């Protein structure tokens, strides 16, 4: 007897391992990356083969139900990348493989059974009888038969009498079948006559799904006509066209001497066709985009693909337009507003190497580009590259791993590199390239810090100090534009009872409610809980409530009061929740239909508005008070970025920062645009405190509706982790998480600091020992967290 063949399958569920299944006798063994339908508990799920299992492990294994792909849809480097993601972030393998499969592919288990042409219509087999009138979903079949048809289907399939396939759309099939009239034929029966008539009316050619959509029973008649040669079937590629991209200037620019200097090693690296990593540290306006594009051209000339990652597509319309103009049809933009169908089409365009330049946000790092030659991570320091739900990957780090696997060049670009990347560059892990001057005659803008404490003492408006108001008025007179940053959306930050001093808090979370829409609506920024603003204090029923703190809405109000003629708009997450609204607002501002744009960090990103000569930061201290070790770094980055928006063209720029902490190093060094000094200062703090990049971090959050239960579980886990640390890492906590309660669950936190491999393996062992491999309930593991709140 030949040895039983066993494969491991990752299933799309939050389980920590792949599971073994045996390959039925007589079947070809599916290769790694092939999707298969497998029984899992009482369900059937579509999983992916991760490799061959040791035959010795074979007990009474369940069999594969169906092999769904002839060959793997996913290239080997991407399969390795998914495996790395699962291993590095301790994330369920099925969730990680889903990142590299066609959208919605692995989740679907809509198998459709179809009787083959040779099947005898007279069969009394109930399954065949049910399929006589056309294909049925396996689930429908089960309902009709009143029992699970799986075993019977497997047998019929082996006998060649039934085909089970994934339903077209759900499975990510790239072709649509098209029927066309071949010869004139005399129809036999009503169904055939109906079909021929439909085809004739459609001009002789029609897509099969549309042809038979309202009457699936026509499907069998179609097969008959095909057999008779009256109708021909062919496969047509269907691509729903994504939103048309307008082009800007498509020409390549003559590189400046600075650009030439950094291009040299980059082009050489791409030509070498081997892995190499670069950190391109270029101040805002130094022409990084043109560098990316020229390197991309080299990769394309070598027949290799290009991946360009941006923090958020909607906030980088310029880059997207420029890329579309430059690379034309070869571009695929993976936008979060794509419909499921468009997303699916783009996946296939990329997979089939029709699109060779892919632009997208973090998940695009898993785009199925075959033979990738260049990965660019623009604004590599952005927190948006970190996925805050499982799998909690960091797209910049994944890009580096992918670059290694593909033998590609990786370019991390930023005006304010993350401490991690700069440290890696100093260690020689990346080659550091610097663009230190802006393109054109303009230098950096003049930056001034306004001490708000002094302004408040003299009774001035807390939102717009006199200095900022005057600067705005001057811009209006000159017909120039201004950006006003406040990294806090809403109208007021909290509602305070004047009688008992209590704040209105979210019933589900341990945070205060934010007031929106002029103070009429109370909203929780964490769970989305929304109510009318309370009229009385929940504790003492006092009716004297006071709004404290302020957000972007309030800034707009203050502006309208101070400068009634100004045309003002707001850009923040509240606006972004309305489809297309961000693009519309940015376009209106670009066309000069607005004078002032008020917004959160969304306005600080890669926009290039030539008429902006003033950037005001309403409250530069917003991020500094957060209980997060990156607070200073984030503030420095945000202020440097937003300051870079002033005076980009012929007009000189000015920046005004309003602050209560005018002596804070993050503010002073952002004003001076002194990255090196900030790096040195901040690294000292990180080393002293044992934070990244000095040490690696793993953040564990245990949550439960029952506070005691979360605390007990955390205490036990922390004990186990301490016992196995052997000095390779430290265990902090358990302690209440900074967000102690979220969505009605209590949250307890454990922080590990030390050597990453040791922490990962200790943690994996501890969790496996305690919970087994099937589910880790109520535990969020965050390896290399960006935020520990
Ligand atoms: P960064 O991304 O580094 O902030 P950009 O790529 O936006 O900078 O470039 C700033 C401006 O300089 C853009 O308007 C761009 O078109 C222009 N620019 C870049 N390179 C050149 C060049 N070689 N010649 C002329 N203009 C350039
Ligand atoms: Zn809440």
Short mmCIF file of C-alpha atoms and ligand atoms in Angstrom, two decimals, residues 506 508-509 524 527 529, ligand 2:
data_model
loop_
_atom_site.label_atom_id
_atom_site.label_comp_id
_atom_site.label_asym_id
_atom_site.label_seq_id
_atom_site.Cartn_x
_atom_site.Cartn_y
_atom_site.Cartn_z
CA UNK A 506 -18.85 56.74 27.22
CA UNK A 508 -18.83 51.37 26.97
CA UNK A 509 -15.34 52.79 27.34
CA UNK A 524 -17.08 58.19 21.63
CA UNK A 527 -16.36 52.65 19.99
CA UNK A 529 -21.22 55.33 20.63
ZN1 LIG B 2 -16.98 54.11 23.71
#
